[in-house]
């Protein structure tokens, strides 16, 4: 039986990924590449919706690829590439835009949040069509599963709707994908504001654990994390969102169950617990930081890996795009 196909992407909008990206998405990417035909991309075109200095975008795109490999995304097991290296993403996005309702795109909550924050004058059209480009990323590869965090669920729903709509209107070209979301890790929260998700665009980075932070900075952030009234180390999302978030993080890195950790810390204080979580995380992140730097020291090799990924991605994406064009009645120029 042929392997199921997986596709996912991540934006290169910052120097470092954070723990939410790692636990909600990248950890799954690493696991899924073993038994699946996996395609993973750094979505540099999506990052253009936020104005960035070109030199910085270039650096962050490479840093993103380096971090993915350092975490365990293995270019020998999967296809790792940069979105802009595969022109079919933009080409299919246009086609999908033509079957997307204006109101439908306007209902995307990420667009609503971001455009409300920025105001109408600072909201670009790219932000509005962003989820449609994302749908193109996924549908081009005939993906079965899309490993993501909870915040992407609505975008995957839109992808499914657009794929189905095209199939019904024109021809059965697309496989209809499913979001793959691990419930316990789907929303890692900010350490300073444990009711909000950890986010690259947080107003303050004090509650955002970045993978490339120094050990000292990581420990400091954990030590000053916001906890809850009471003294008990117990998982209770409603009453103890801060402690619950820390328990989730500890469990994901240590491999211990939440119950085991609760028992280990019975009778101990929040201070001891926070320090232990910090240590577990620092131990896991140290090798990632070192490996990322090594990869960045040999950018020629990194670019070679990404180009080879793009070659394979272009083949798969090109075939789907060609089927789409034929189905639409566009004259084949091949
Ligand atoms: P991005 O770059 O914001 O985030 C990358 C991945 O990290 C997940 N994530 C989280 N998971 C748990 N807790 C959090 N606090 C947290 N914050 C982020 C996200 O859910 C995501 O899986 N639109 C996408 C990028 C994209 C994409 C795609 C994803 C473009 N094309 C095709 C999948 C398939 C985004 O902005 O992710």
CSV table of C-alpha atoms and ligand atoms in Angstrom, one decimal:
chain,number,residue,atom,x,y,z
A,1,UNK,CA,0.0,0.0,0.0
A,2,UNK,CA,1.3,3.4,-0.8
A,3,UNK,CA,2.1,5.8,2.0
A,4,UNK,CA,-0.3,8.5,3.1
A,5,UNK,CA,0.7,12.0,2.1
A,6,UNK,CA,1.4,14.7,4.7
A,7,UNK,CA,2.0,18.4,4.1
A,8,UNK,CA,2.6,21.3,6.5
A,9,UNK,CA,4.2,24.7,6.5
A,10,UNK,CA,5.6,27.3,8.9
A,11,UNK,CA,6.2,31.0,8.5
A,12,UNK,CA,9.7,32.5,8.7
A,13,UNK,CA,8.5,35.6,10.4
A,14,UNK,CA,11.0,35.6,13.4
A,15,UNK,CA,14.5,34.6,14.2
A,16,UNK,CA,13.4,31.7,16.3
A,17,UNK,CA,10.4,29.4,16.5
A,18,UNK,CA,8.7,29.1,19.9
A,19,UNK,CA,7.6,26.2,22.0
A,20,UNK,CA,4.0,26.4,20.6
A,21,UNK,CA,5.4,25.8,17.1
A,22,UNK,CA,7.5,23.0,18.3
A,23,UNK,CA,5.0,21.1,20.4
A,24,UNK,CA,1.9,21.9,18.3
A,25,UNK,CA,3.3,21.2,14.9
A,26,UNK,CA,7.0,20.4,14.4
A,27,UNK,CA,7.1,17.5,16.9
A,28,UNK,CA,4.3,15.9,14.8
A,29,UNK,CA,6.2,16.6,11.6
A,30,UNK,CA,9.2,14.6,12.9
A,31,UNK,CA,7.0,11.7,13.9
A,32,UNK,CA,5.0,11.6,10.7
A,33,UNK,CA,7.9,11.6,8.3
A,34,UNK,CA,8.8,8.0,9.3
A,35,UNK,CA,5.6,6.4,8.0
A,36,UNK,CA,4.3,8.9,5.6
A,37,UNK,CA,5.3,10.6,2.4
A,38,UNK,CA,5.9,14.0,4.0
A,39,UNK,CA,6.3,17.5,2.4
A,40,UNK,CA,7.2,20.3,4.7
A,41,UNK,CA,7.8,23.9,3.6
A,42,UNK,CA,9.0,27.2,4.9
A,43,UNK,CA,6.2,29.5,3.7
A,44,UNK,CA,8.2,32.6,2.8
A,45,UNK,CA,5.4,34.0,0.6
A,46,UNK,CA,3.0,34.0,3.5
A,47,UNK,CA,5.6,36.0,5.5
A,48,UNK,CA,5.3,38.8,3.0
A,49,UNK,CA,2.0,39.8,4.5
A,50,UNK,CA,4.1,41.3,7.3
A,51,UNK,CA,6.5,43.9,6.0
A,52,UNK,CA,10.1,42.7,6.6
A,53,UNK,CA,13.5,43.9,5.7
A,54,UNK,CA,14.7,41.7,2.8
A,55,UNK,CA,18.0,40.8,4.4
A,56,UNK,CA,16.1,39.7,7.5
A,57,UNK,CA,13.6,37.6,5.6
A,58,UNK,CA,16.5,35.9,3.8
A,59,UNK,CA,18.2,35.1,7.1
A,60,UNK,CA,15.0,34.0,8.8
A,61,UNK,CA,14.0,31.6,5.9
A,62,UNK,CA,17.4,29.8,6.2
A,63,UNK,CA,17.2,29.9,10.0
A,64,UNK,CA,13.7,28.3,9.8
A,65,UNK,CA,15.0,25.5,7.6
A,66,UNK,CA,18.0,25.0,9.9
A,67,UNK,CA,15.8,24.9,13.0
A,68,UNK,CA,13.5,22.3,11.4
A,69,UNK,CA,16.5,20.1,10.6
A,70,UNK,CA,18.0,20.6,14.0
A,71,UNK,CA,14.7,19.5,15.6
A,72,UNK,CA,14.7,16.3,13.6
A,73,UNK,CA,13.0,17.0,10.3
A,74,UNK,CA,15.2,14.8,8.1
A,75,UNK,CA,15.6,15.7,4.4
A,76,UNK,CA,16.4,12.1,3.7
A,77,UNK,CA,13.0,11.0,5.0
A,78,UNK,CA,10.8,13.9,3.8
A,79,UNK,CA,10.7,16.7,1.2
A,80,UNK,CA,11.8,20.0,2.8
A,81,UNK,CA,11.5,23.1,0.6
A,82,UNK,CA,10.9,26.8,0.4
A,83,UNK,CA,7.4,27.8,-0.8
A,84,UNK,CA,8.6,30.4,-3.3
A,85,UNK,CA,10.7,27.8,-5.1
A,86,UNK,CA,7.5,26.2,-6.3
A,87,UNK,CA,5.6,28.7,-8.5
A,88,UNK,CA,2.6,26.4,-8.7
A,89,UNK,CA,1.6,27.6,-5.2
A,90,UNK,CA,0.8,31.1,-6.5
A,91,UNK,CA,-0.7,29.7,-9.7
A,92,UNK,CA,-3.2,27.5,-7.9
A,93,UNK,CA,-3.9,30.2,-5.3
A,94,UNK,CA,-5.3,32.4,-8.1
A,95,UNK,CA,-7.6,29.6,-9.4
A,96,UNK,CA,-8.8,29.0,-5.8
A,97,UNK,CA,-9.4,32.7,-5.3
A,98,UNK,CA,-11.8,32.6,-8.2
A,99,UNK,CA,-14.0,30.1,-6.4
A,100,UNK,CA,-13.8,31.6,-2.9
A,101,UNK,CA,-16.6,33.9,-1.7
A,102,UNK,CA,-15.6,37.3,-0.5
A,103,UNK,CA,-17.7,36.8,2.7
A,104,UNK,CA,-16.2,33.3,3.1
A,105,UNK,CA,-12.6,34.7,3.1
A,106,UNK,CA,-13.7,37.6,5.4
A,107,UNK,CA,-15.0,35.1,8.1
A,108,UNK,CA,-11.5,33.7,8.7
A,109,UNK,CA,-10.8,34.6,12.4
A,110,UNK,CA,-7.1,35.1,12.0
A,111,UNK,CA,-7.8,37.6,9.3
A,112,UNK,CA,-10.4,39.3,11.4
A,113,UNK,CA,-8.0,39.5,14.4
A,114,UNK,CA,-5.0,40.7,12.5
A,115,UNK,CA,-6.9,43.2,10.4
A,116,UNK,CA,-8.7,44.6,13.5
A,117,UNK,CA,-5.4,45.1,15.2
A,118,UNK,CA,-3.7,46.7,12.2
A,119,UNK,CA,-6.7,48.9,11.1
A,120,UNK,CA,-8.1,49.0,7.5
A,121,UNK,CA,-5.3,51.2,6.1
A,122,UNK,CA,-2.5,48.9,7.3
A,123,UNK,CA,-4.2,45.7,6.3
A,124,UNK,CA,-3.0,44.4,2.9
A,125,UNK,CA,-5.0,42.3,0.5
A,126,UNK,CA,-2.4,39.5,1.0
A,127,UNK,CA,-3.6,39.1,4.5
A,128,UNK,CA,-7.1,38.6,3.2
A,129,UNK,CA,-6.1,36.0,0.6
A,130,UNK,CA,-3.6,34.3,2.9
A,131,UNK,CA,-5.7,31.3,3.7
A,132,UNK,CA,-6.4,30.7,0.0
A,133,UNK,CA,-2.6,30.5,-0.6
A,134,UNK,CA,-2.5,28.1,2.3
A,135,UNK,CA,-5.2,26.0,0.7
A,136,UNK,CA,-3.1,25.9,-2.5
A,137,UNK,CA,-0.1,24.7,-0.5
A,138,UNK,CA,-2.0,21.8,0.8
A,139,UNK,CA,-4.2,20.8,-2.2
A,140,UNK,CA,-1.2,20.8,-4.7
A,141,UNK,CA,0.3,17.9,-2.9
A,142,UNK,CA,-2.9,15.8,-2.6
A,143,UNK,CA,-2.2,15.7,1.1
A,144,UNK,CA,-4.2,13.3,3.3
A,145,UNK,CA,-3.1,14.9,6.6
A,146,UNK,CA,-2.0,18.4,7.7
A,147,UNK,CA,-0.3,18.4,11.1
A,148,UNK,CA,-1.0,21.8,12.7
A,149,UNK,CA,-1.9,23.5,16.0
A,150,UNK,CA,-5.5,24.4,16.9
A,151,UNK,CA,-5.2,27.9,15.5
A,152,UNK,CA,-5.0,26.5,11.9
A,153,UNK,CA,-8.2,24.4,12.1
A,154,UNK,CA,-10.4,27.0,10.3
A,155,UNK,CA,-7.9,27.3,7.5
A,156,UNK,CA,-7.9,23.6,7.0
A,157,UNK,CA,-11.7,23.6,6.9
A,158,UNK,CA,-11.6,26.3,4.2
A,159,UNK,CA,-9.0,24.1,2.3
A,160,UNK,CA,-11.4,21.2,2.4
A,161,UNK,CA,-14.4,23.3,1.3
A,162,UNK,CA,-12.4,24.7,-1.7
A,163,UNK,CA,-11.1,21.3,-2.7
A,164,UNK,CA,-14.6,19.8,-2.6
A,165,UNK,CA,-16.0,22.8,-4.5
A,166,UNK,CA,-13.5,22.5,-7.3
A,167,UNK,CA,-14.0,18.7,-7.5
A,168,UNK,CA,-17.8,19.1,-7.8
A,169,UNK,CA,-17.7,22.1,-10.2
A,170,UNK,CA,-15.0,20.9,-12.6
A,171,UNK,CA,-13.4,17.5,-12.1
A,172,UNK,CA,-12.2,15.3,-9.2
A,173,UNK,CA,-8.7,16.6,-9.1
A,174,UNK,CA,-8.0,17.1,-5.4
A,175,UNK,CA,-7.7,14.7,-2.5
A,176,UNK,CA,-9.6,16.2,0.5
A,177,UNK,CA,-7.2,16.5,3.4
A,178,UNK,CA,-7.8,16.3,7.2
A,179,UNK,CA,-6.2,18.4,9.9
A,180,UNK,CA,-4.1,16.4,12.3
A,181,UNK,CA,-4.2,18.1,15.6
A,182,UNK,CA,-2.9,16.5,18.8
A,183,UNK,CA,-5.4,17.7,21.4
A,184,UNK,CA,-3.1,17.9,24.4
A,185,UNK,CA,-0.4,20.0,22.5
A,186,UNK,CA,-2.7,21.9,20.1
A,187,UNK,CA,-2.6,25.1,22.1
A,188,UNK,CA,0.5,25.9,24.2
A,189,UNK,CA,-0.1,29.1,26.1
A,190,UNK,CA,1.9,32.2,26.9
A,191,UNK,CA,3.8,31.9,30.2
A,192,UNK,CA,2.8,35.4,31.3
A,193,UNK,CA,-0.8,35.1,30.1
A,194,UNK,CA,-1.7,31.5,30.4
A,195,UNK,CA,-5.2,32.0,28.9
A,196,UNK,CA,-3.8,33.1,25.5
A,197,UNK,CA,-1.8,31.0,23.1
A,198,UNK,CA,1.9,31.5,22.8
A,199,UNK,CA,2.4,33.6,19.7
A,200,UNK,CA,5.2,35.1,17.7
A,201,UNK,CA,3.3,38.3,17.6
A,202,UNK,CA,2.8,38.7,21.4
A,203,UNK,CA,3.2,42.2,22.7
A,204,UNK,CA,5.9,41.1,25.1
A,205,UNK,CA,8.3,38.1,24.6
A,206,UNK,CA,8.5,37.5,28.4
A,207,UNK,CA,6.0,34.6,28.2
A,208,UNK,CA,7.2,33.2,24.8
A,209,UNK,CA,9.9,30.5,25.0
A,210,UNK,CA,12.0,30.8,21.9
A,211,UNK,CA,13.9,27.7,20.8
A,212,UNK,CA,17.1,29.7,20.2
A,213,UNK,CA,16.9,31.6,23.5
A,214,UNK,CA,20.0,31.2,25.8
A,215,UNK,CA,19.6,28.7,28.7
A,216,UNK,CA,19.7,31.7,31.1
A,217,UNK,CA,16.9,33.5,29.3
A,218,UNK,CA,14.8,30.3,29.2
A,219,UNK,CA,15.2,29.7,32.9
A,220,UNK,CA,14.4,33.3,33.7
A,221,UNK,CA,11.2,33.1,31.7
A,222,UNK,CA,10.1,30.0,33.4
A,223,UNK,CA,11.0,31.3,36.8
A,224,UNK,CA,8.9,34.4,36.3
A,225,UNK,CA,5.9,32.5,34.7
A,226,UNK,CA,2.5,33.5,36.0
A,227,UNK,CA,1.0,30.8,38.2
A,228,UNK,CA,-2.2,30.6,40.0
A,229,UNK,CA,-3.7,31.0,43.4
A,230,UNK,CA,-3.2,27.9,45.7
A,231,UNK,CA,-0.1,25.7,46.1
A,232,UNK,CA,-0.9,22.4,44.5
A,233,UNK,CA,0.8,21.2,41.3
A,234,UNK,CA,-2.4,19.9,39.6
A,235,UNK,CA,-3.7,19.8,36.1
A,236,UNK,CA,-6.9,22.0,36.0
A,237,UNK,CA,-7.2,24.1,32.8
A,238,UNK,CA,-10.0,26.3,34.2
A,239,UNK,CA,-8.7,27.0,37.8
A,240,UNK,CA,-5.0,26.6,37.1
A,241,UNK,CA,-4.2,27.5,33.5
A,242,UNK,CA,-0.6,28.5,34.3
A,243,UNK,CA,0.3,25.3,36.1
A,244,UNK,CA,-1.6,23.2,33.6
A,245,UNK,CA,0.4,24.8,30.7
A,246,UNK,CA,3.7,24.0,32.6
A,247,UNK,CA,2.5,20.4,33.2
A,248,UNK,CA,1.8,20.0,29.5
A,249,UNK,CA,5.2,21.4,28.5
A,250,UNK,CA,7.0,19.2,31.1
A,251,UNK,CA,5.2,16.1,30.0
A,252,UNK,CA,5.9,16.7,26.3
A,253,UNK,CA,9.6,17.0,26.9
A,254,UNK,CA,10.2,14.5,29.7
A,255,UNK,CA,7.9,11.8,28.2
A,256,UNK,CA,6.3,11.4,31.7
A,257,UNK,CA,2.5,11.5,32.1
A,258,UNK,CA,0.9,14.5,33.7
A,259,UNK,CA,-0.2,12.2,36.6
A,260,UNK,CA,3.4,11.0,37.2
A,261,UNK,CA,4.6,14.6,37.3
A,262,UNK,CA,1.8,15.6,39.7
A,263,UNK,CA,2.8,12.7,42.0
A,264,UNK,CA,6.5,13.7,41.8
A,265,UNK,CA,5.7,17.2,43.0
A,266,UNK,CA,3.1,16.4,45.6
A,267,UNK,CA,3.9,18.6,48.6
A,268,UNK,CA,6.4,20.7,46.8
A,269,UNK,CA,6.1,24.3,45.9
A,270,UNK,CA,5.6,26.2,42.6
A,271,UNK,CA,9.2,27.5,42.7
A,272,UNK,CA,10.7,23.9,42.6
A,273,UNK,CA,8.3,22.9,39.9
A,274,UNK,CA,9.0,25.9,37.6
A,275,UNK,CA,12.7,25.3,37.9
A,276,UNK,CA,12.3,21.6,37.0
A,277,UNK,CA,10.2,22.5,33.9
A,278,UNK,CA,12.9,25.0,32.9
A,279,UNK,CA,15.6,22.4,33.2
A,280,UNK,CA,13.8,19.7,31.2
A,281,UNK,CA,13.2,22.3,28.4
A,282,UNK,CA,16.7,23.7,28.4
A,283,UNK,CA,18.2,20.1,28.2
A,284,UNK,CA,16.0,19.4,25.1
A,285,UNK,CA,16.7,22.8,23.5
A,286,UNK,CA,20.4,22.9,23.9
A,287,UNK,CA,21.3,20.5,21.1
A,288,UNK,CA,18.8,22.2,18.8
A,289,UNK,CA,20.4,25.5,19.3
A,290,UNK,CA,23.9,24.1,18.7
A,291,UNK,CA,22.8,22.2,15.6
A,292,UNK,CA,21.0,25.2,14.2
A,293,UNK,CA,24.2,27.2,14.4
A,294,UNK,CA,26.2,24.5,12.8
A,295,UNK,CA,23.8,24.4,9.9
A,296,UNK,CA,23.8,28.2,9.6
A,297,UNK,CA,27.6,28.0,9.4
A,298,UNK,CA,27.3,26.0,6.2
A,299,UNK,CA,24.6,27.7,4.3
A,300,UNK,CA,25.8,26.3,1.0
A,301,UNK,CA,24.8,22.8,2.1
A,302,UNK,CA,21.5,24.1,3.5
A,303,UNK,CA,20.6,25.7,0.3
A,304,UNK,CA,21.5,22.5,-1.6
A,305,UNK,CA,19.1,20.5,0.6
A,306,UNK,CA,16.3,23.0,0.0
A,307,UNK,CA,16.9,23.1,-3.8
A,308,UNK,CA,16.7,19.4,-4.0
A,309,UNK,CA,13.5,19.4,-2.0
A,310,UNK,CA,12.1,22.0,-4.4
A,311,UNK,CA,12.8,19.8,-7.3
A,312,UNK,CA,10.7,17.0,-5.9
A,313,UNK,CA,8.0,19.4,-4.8
A,314,UNK,CA,7.8,21.0,-8.2
A,315,UNK,CA,7.2,17.6,-9.8
A,316,UNK,CA,4.3,16.8,-7.6
A,317,UNK,CA,2.8,20.3,-7.6
A,318,UNK,CA,3.3,20.7,-11.4
A,319,UNK,CA,1.3,17.5,-12.1
A,320,UNK,CA,-1.6,18.7,-9.9
A,321,UNK,CA,-1.6,22.2,-11.5
A,322,UNK,CA,-1.6,20.7,-14.9
A,323,UNK,CA,-4.7,18.6,-14.1
A,324,UNK,CA,-6.4,21.7,-12.6
A,325,UNK,CA,-5.7,23.8,-15.8
A,326,UNK,CA,-7.0,21.1,-18.0
A,327,UNK,CA,-10.1,20.7,-15.9
A,328,UNK,CA,-10.7,24.4,-16.2
A,329,UNK,CA,-10.4,24.5,-19.9
A,330,UNK,CA,-7.1,26.4,-20.0
A,331,UNK,CA,-5.3,25.5,-23.2
A,332,UNK,CA,-2.3,23.3,-22.5
A,333,UNK,CA,0.9,24.8,-23.8
A,334,UNK,CA,3.1,21.7,-23.2
B,1,LIG,P1,2.6,29.5,11.9
B,1,LIG,O1,3.9,29.8,11.2
B,1,LIG,O2,2.0,30.6,12.7
B,1,LIG,O3,2.8,28.3,13.0
B,1,LIG,C1,3.4,27.1,12.6
B,1,LIG,C2,2.7,26.0,13.3
B,1,LIG,O4,2.8,26.1,14.7
B,1,LIG,C3,1.5,26.0,15.3
B,1,LIG,N1,1.4,26.8,16.5
B,1,LIG,C4,1.0,26.4,17.7
B,1,LIG,N2,0.7,25.2,18.2
B,1,LIG,C5,0.4,25.0,19.5
B,1,LIG,N3,0.4,26.1,20.3
B,1,LIG,C6,0.7,27.3,19.9
B,1,LIG,N4,0.7,28.3,20.8
B,1,LIG,C7,1.0,27.5,18.6
B,1,LIG,N5,1.4,28.6,17.8
B,1,LIG,C8,1.6,28.1,16.6
B,1,LIG,C9,0.5,26.4,14.2
B,1,LIG,O5,-0.8,25.9,14.4
B,1,LIG,C10,1.2,25.9,13.0
B,1,LIG,O6,0.9,24.5,12.8
B,1,LIG,N6,-0.8,29.5,8.3
B,1,LIG,C11,0.3,28.7,8.9
B,1,LIG,C12,1.4,28.4,7.9
B,1,LIG,C13,1.0,27.6,6.7
B,1,LIG,C14,0.6,26.2,6.6
B,1,LIG,C15,0.4,26.0,5.3
B,1,LIG,C16,0.3,25.3,7.6
B,1,LIG,C17,1.1,28.1,5.4
B,1,LIG,N7,0.7,27.1,4.6
B,1,LIG,C18,0.0,24.7,4.8
B,1,LIG,C19,-0.1,24.0,7.2
B,1,LIG,C20,-0.3,23.7,5.8
B,1,LIG,C21,0.9,29.5,10.0
B,1,LIG,O7,0.8,30.7,10.0
B,1,LIG,O8,1.6,28.8,10.9
